[in-house]
Amino acid sequence: MRGKRLVMTVCSIVAVALWSTAGWAAPEADPLKPRVPDAERADVRKMKSPITVTPEIIAKGKELYEGKGTCINCHGETGAGDGPGGMLLSPGPRNFTNCKFHKKRNDAELHWIIKNGSPGTGMPALIKGGVITEEEAWMTIAYERTFWKDNE
Ligand code: HEC
Protein backbone atom coordinates (compact mmCIF):
# COMPACT_ATOMS: atom_id res chain seq x y z
CA MET A 1 0.00 0.00 0.00
CA ARG A 2 2.86 2.41 0.86
CA GLY A 3 4.35 1.82 -2.58
CA LYS A 4 1.09 2.67 -4.27
CA ARG A 5 0.74 5.88 -2.26
CA LEU A 6 4.29 6.88 -3.18
CA VAL A 7 3.57 6.31 -6.88
CA MET A 8 0.42 8.42 -6.61
CA THR A 9 2.29 11.23 -4.85
CA VAL A 10 5.01 11.24 -7.50
CA CYS A 11 2.34 11.24 -10.23
CA SER A 12 0.56 14.25 -8.77
CA ILE A 13 3.82 16.16 -8.41
CA VAL A 14 4.61 15.43 -12.07
CA ALA A 15 1.08 16.47 -13.10
CA VAL A 16 1.28 19.76 -11.18
CA ALA A 17 4.73 20.43 -12.63
CA LEU A 18 3.38 19.85 -16.16
CA TRP A 19 0.37 22.12 -15.66
CA SER A 20 2.46 24.93 -14.22
CA THR A 21 5.05 24.77 -16.99
CA ALA A 22 4.39 27.82 -19.18
CA GLY A 23 3.72 26.81 -22.75
CA TRP A 24 2.43 23.34 -22.03
CA ALA A 25 -0.73 22.67 -23.98
CA ALA A 26 -2.81 19.63 -24.86
CA PRO A 27 -2.40 18.46 -28.47
CA GLU A 28 -5.08 19.04 -31.07
CA ALA A 29 -7.48 16.23 -31.90
CA ASP A 30 -6.79 14.97 -35.47
CA PRO A 31 -7.17 18.21 -37.52
CA LEU A 32 -7.89 16.32 -40.75
CA LYS A 33 -10.92 14.45 -39.44
CA PRO A 34 -14.16 16.25 -40.49
CA ARG A 35 -16.00 18.16 -37.76
CA VAL A 36 -19.32 18.82 -39.56
CA PRO A 37 -21.57 15.77 -38.94
CA ASP A 38 -21.65 13.26 -41.86
CA ALA A 39 -25.38 13.77 -42.50
CA GLU A 40 -24.95 17.51 -43.11
CA ARG A 41 -21.50 17.74 -44.64
CA ALA A 42 -22.34 17.43 -48.34
CA ASP A 43 -24.97 20.20 -48.12
CA VAL A 44 -22.84 22.43 -45.90
CA ARG A 45 -19.89 22.21 -48.34
CA LYS A 46 -22.07 23.65 -51.14
CA MET A 47 -22.60 26.91 -49.27
CA LYS A 48 -20.64 29.84 -50.70
CA SER A 49 -19.23 32.78 -48.80
CA PRO A 50 -21.26 35.91 -49.66
CA ILE A 51 -18.20 38.15 -49.30
CA THR A 52 -15.37 38.80 -51.73
CA VAL A 53 -12.01 38.62 -50.02
CA THR A 54 -10.12 41.91 -50.32
CA PRO A 55 -7.31 43.40 -48.19
CA GLU A 56 -10.00 45.47 -46.39
CA ILE A 57 -12.01 42.33 -45.53
CA ILE A 58 -8.86 40.61 -44.24
CA ALA A 59 -8.12 43.67 -42.09
CA LYS A 60 -11.66 43.54 -40.66
CA GLY A 61 -11.22 39.82 -40.03
CA LYS A 62 -8.03 40.53 -38.08
CA GLU A 63 -9.83 43.14 -35.99
CA LEU A 64 -12.59 40.62 -35.18
CA TYR A 65 -10.12 37.79 -34.53
CA GLU A 66 -8.17 39.90 -32.06
CA GLY A 67 -11.13 41.77 -30.57
CA LYS A 68 -14.84 41.06 -30.45
CA GLY A 69 -14.54 37.49 -31.74
CA THR A 70 -12.08 36.49 -28.96
CA CYS A 71 -10.42 33.95 -31.30
CA ILE A 72 -6.93 35.15 -30.30
CA ASN A 73 -7.45 33.98 -26.71
CA CYS A 74 -7.40 30.35 -27.79
CA HIS A 75 -5.94 30.24 -31.32
CA GLY A 76 -3.12 32.70 -30.53
CA GLU A 77 -1.78 35.83 -32.20
CA THR A 78 0.02 33.90 -34.95
CA GLY A 79 -2.80 31.34 -35.34
CA ALA A 80 -0.63 28.51 -34.04
CA GLY A 81 -3.29 27.37 -31.53
CA ASP A 82 -1.24 28.62 -28.59
CA GLY A 83 -3.37 31.39 -27.08
CA PRO A 84 -3.43 31.60 -23.25
CA GLY A 85 -7.05 30.35 -22.99
CA GLY A 86 -6.27 27.43 -25.29
CA MET A 87 -3.58 26.17 -22.90
CA LEU A 88 -6.31 24.97 -20.56
CA LEU A 89 -8.26 23.07 -23.22
CA SER A 90 -8.06 19.45 -24.21
CA PRO A 91 -8.14 18.85 -27.14
CA GLY A 92 -6.15 21.97 -27.97
CA PRO A 93 -7.35 24.69 -30.39
CA ARG A 94 -6.78 24.34 -34.12
CA ASN A 95 -3.38 25.39 -35.45
CA PHE A 96 -4.24 27.61 -38.43
CA THR A 97 -0.71 27.50 -39.85
CA ASN A 98 -1.35 23.87 -40.85
CA CYS A 99 -1.53 23.80 -44.61
CA LYS A 100 -2.98 20.25 -44.83
CA PHE A 101 -5.90 21.33 -42.63
CA HIS A 102 -6.71 24.34 -44.87
CA LYS A 103 -6.59 22.22 -48.01
CA LYS A 104 -9.00 19.70 -46.50
CA ARG A 105 -11.70 22.14 -45.29
CA ASN A 106 -13.69 24.56 -47.41
CA ASP A 107 -14.87 27.91 -46.02
CA ALA A 108 -18.41 26.65 -45.44
CA GLU A 109 -17.20 23.89 -43.09
CA LEU A 110 -15.18 26.41 -41.08
CA HIS A 111 -18.23 28.67 -40.96
CA TRP A 112 -20.41 25.81 -39.65
CA ILE A 113 -17.99 25.26 -36.75
CA ILE A 114 -17.87 28.97 -35.89
CA LYS A 115 -21.67 28.95 -35.89
CA ASN A 116 -22.31 25.70 -34.01
CA GLY A 117 -19.06 25.09 -32.12
CA SER A 118 -17.28 21.74 -32.12
CA PRO A 119 -19.27 19.46 -29.78
CA GLY A 120 -17.28 17.92 -26.95
CA THR A 121 -14.48 20.49 -27.25
CA GLY A 122 -13.75 24.02 -26.03
CA MET A 123 -14.58 25.56 -29.45
CA PRO A 124 -17.68 27.69 -28.65
CA ALA A 125 -20.74 28.30 -30.87
CA LEU A 126 -19.78 31.91 -31.52
CA ILE A 127 -22.57 32.85 -33.97
CA LYS A 128 -25.36 31.03 -32.10
CA GLY A 129 -23.97 32.47 -28.87
CA GLY A 130 -24.31 36.00 -30.31
CA VAL A 131 -20.59 36.83 -30.12
CA ILE A 132 -20.24 37.52 -33.87
CA THR A 133 -22.64 37.61 -36.83
CA GLU A 134 -22.73 35.26 -39.86
CA GLU A 135 -21.04 37.94 -41.99
CA GLU A 136 -18.34 38.63 -39.40
CA ALA A 137 -17.57 34.91 -39.28
CA TRP A 138 -16.84 34.92 -43.05
CA MET A 139 -14.42 37.81 -42.39
CA THR A 140 -12.58 35.94 -39.63
CA ILE A 141 -12.25 32.99 -42.04
CA ALA A 142 -10.63 35.28 -44.64
CA TYR A 143 -8.11 36.31 -41.97
CA GLU A 144 -7.65 32.77 -40.66
CA ARG A 145 -6.62 31.63 -44.14
CA THR A 146 -3.69 34.11 -44.07
CA PHE A 147 -2.01 32.07 -41.30
CA TRP A 148 -1.64 29.18 -43.73
CA LYS A 149 2.00 28.46 -44.44
CA ASP A 150 2.75 26.20 -47.37
CA ASN A 151 4.65 23.93 -45.03
CA GLU A 152 3.54 20.48 -46.23
C1 HEC B 1 -12.41 29.20 -25.79
C2 HEC B 1 -11.43 28.85 -26.79
C3 HEC B 1 -11.74 29.14 -28.25
C4 HEC B 1 -12.16 30.34 -28.81
C5 HEC B 1 -12.46 31.65 -28.10
C6 HEC B 1 -12.21 30.10 -30.22
N1 HEC B 1 -11.86 28.81 -30.52
FE1 HEC B 1 -11.86 27.96 -32.37
N2 HEC B 1 -11.30 26.16 -31.56
C7 HEC B 1 -11.09 25.93 -30.21
C8 HEC B 1 -10.78 24.52 -30.03
C9 HEC B 1 -10.47 23.84 -28.71
C10 HEC B 1 -10.82 23.93 -31.30
C11 HEC B 1 -10.60 22.45 -31.67
C12 HEC B 1 -11.94 21.74 -31.80
C13 HEC B 1 -11.84 20.34 -32.32
O1 HEC B 1 -10.79 19.71 -32.24
O2 HEC B 1 -12.88 19.85 -32.85
C14 HEC B 1 -11.16 24.98 -32.24
C15 HEC B 1 -11.33 24.78 -33.60
C16 HEC B 1 -11.62 25.78 -34.51
C17 HEC B 1 -11.75 25.59 -35.93
C18 HEC B 1 -11.52 24.28 -36.66
C19 HEC B 1 -12.77 23.57 -37.05
C20 HEC B 1 -12.47 22.35 -37.89
O3 HEC B 1 -13.12 22.24 -38.94
O4 HEC B 1 -11.65 21.52 -37.52
C21 HEC B 1 -12.05 26.80 -36.48
C22 HEC B 1 -12.29 27.12 -37.93
C23 HEC B 1 -12.10 27.76 -35.39
N3 HEC B 1 -11.85 27.11 -34.21
C24 HEC B 1 -12.34 29.11 -35.58
C25 HEC B 1 -12.45 30.02 -34.53
C26 HEC B 1 -12.74 31.42 -34.73
C27 HEC B 1 -12.86 32.10 -36.09
C28 HEC B 1 -12.84 31.98 -33.49
C29 HEC B 1 -13.21 33.39 -33.15
C30 HEC B 1 -14.35 33.99 -33.87
C31 HEC B 1 -12.58 30.91 -32.52
N4 HEC B 1 -12.35 29.75 -33.20
C32 HEC B 1 -12.59 31.07 -31.15
C33 HEC B 1 -11.16 26.87 -29.20
C34 HEC B 1 -11.57 28.19 -29.35
PDB file of N, CA, C and O in Angstrom, residues 16-25 87:
ATOM      1  N   VAL A  16       1.278  18.347 -11.550  1.00  0.00           N
ATOM      2  CA  VAL A  16       1.276  19.764 -11.178  1.00  0.00           C
ATOM      3  C   VAL A  16       2.416  20.480 -11.899  1.00  0.00           C
ATOM      4  O   VAL A  16       2.254  21.573 -12.447  1.00  0.00           O
ATOM      5  N   ALA A  17       3.580  19.812 -11.966  1.00  0.00           N
ATOM      6  CA  ALA A  17       4.730  20.425 -12.635  1.00  0.00           C
ATOM      7  C   ALA A  17       4.407  20.673 -14.105  1.00  0.00           C
ATOM      8  O   ALA A  17       4.719  21.722 -14.652  1.00  0.00           O
ATOM      9  N   LEU A  18       3.740  19.705 -14.736  1.00  0.00           N
ATOM     10  CA  LEU A  18       3.384  19.852 -16.157  1.00  0.00           C
ATOM     11  C   LEU A  18       2.430  21.011 -16.363  1.00  0.00           C
ATOM     12  O   LEU A  18       2.621  21.838 -17.234  1.00  0.00           O
ATOM     13  N   TRP A  19       1.391  21.078 -15.502  1.00  0.00           N
ATOM     14  CA  TRP A  19       0.373  22.123 -15.662  1.00  0.00           C
ATOM     15  C   TRP A  19       0.955  23.504 -15.448  1.00  0.00           C
ATOM     16  O   TRP A  19       0.540  24.461 -16.072  1.00  0.00           O
ATOM     17  N   SER A  20       1.946  23.598 -14.531  1.00  0.00           N
ATOM     18  CA  SER A  20       2.457  24.928 -14.221  1.00  0.00           C
ATOM     19  C   SER A  20       3.577  25.330 -15.184  1.00  0.00           C
ATOM     20  O   SER A  20       4.046  26.454 -15.149  1.00  0.00           O
ATOM     21  N   THR A  21       4.008  24.417 -16.039  1.00  0.00           N
ATOM     22  CA  THR A  21       5.048  24.772 -16.992  1.00  0.00           C
ATOM     23  C   THR A  21       4.438  25.662 -18.066  1.00  0.00           C
ATOM     24  O   THR A  21       3.551  25.234 -18.782  1.00  0.00           O
ATOM     25  N   ALA A  22       4.944  26.907 -18.162  1.00  0.00           N
ATOM     26  CA  ALA A  22       4.395  27.824 -19.182  1.00  0.00           C
ATOM     27  C   ALA A  22       4.605  27.204 -20.556  1.00  0.00           C
ATOM     28  O   ALA A  22       5.650  26.637 -20.851  1.00  0.00           O
ATOM     29  N   GLY A  23       3.570  27.306 -21.384  1.00  0.00           N
ATOM     30  CA  GLY A  23       3.720  26.814 -22.750  1.00  0.00           C
ATOM     31  C   GLY A  23       3.254  25.387 -22.933  1.00  0.00           C
ATOM     32  O   GLY A  23       3.158  24.915 -24.060  1.00  0.00           O
ATOM     33  N   TRP A  24       2.915  24.702 -21.843  1.00  0.00           N
ATOM     34  CA  TRP A  24       2.430  23.338 -22.028  1.00  0.00           C
ATOM     35  C   TRP A  24       0.975  23.388 -22.460  1.00  0.00           C
ATOM     36  O   TRP A  24       0.168  24.092 -21.882  1.00  0.00           O
ATOM     37  N   ALA A  25       0.661  22.677 -23.506  1.00  0.00           N
ATOM     38  CA  ALA A  25      -0.733  22.671 -23.976  1.00  0.00           C
ATOM     39  C   ALA A  25      -1.078  21.283 -24.471  1.00  0.00           C
ATOM     40  O   ALA A  25      -0.197  20.541 -24.928  1.00  0.00           O
ATOM     41  N   MET A  87      -4.493  27.010 -23.692  1.00  0.00           N
ATOM     42  CA  MET A  87      -3.582  26.169 -22.903  1.00  0.00           C
ATOM     43  C   MET A  87      -4.347  25.272 -21.928  1.00  0.00           C
ATOM     44  O   MET A  87      -3.862  24.238 -21.501  1.00  0.00           O
TER      45      MET A  87
END
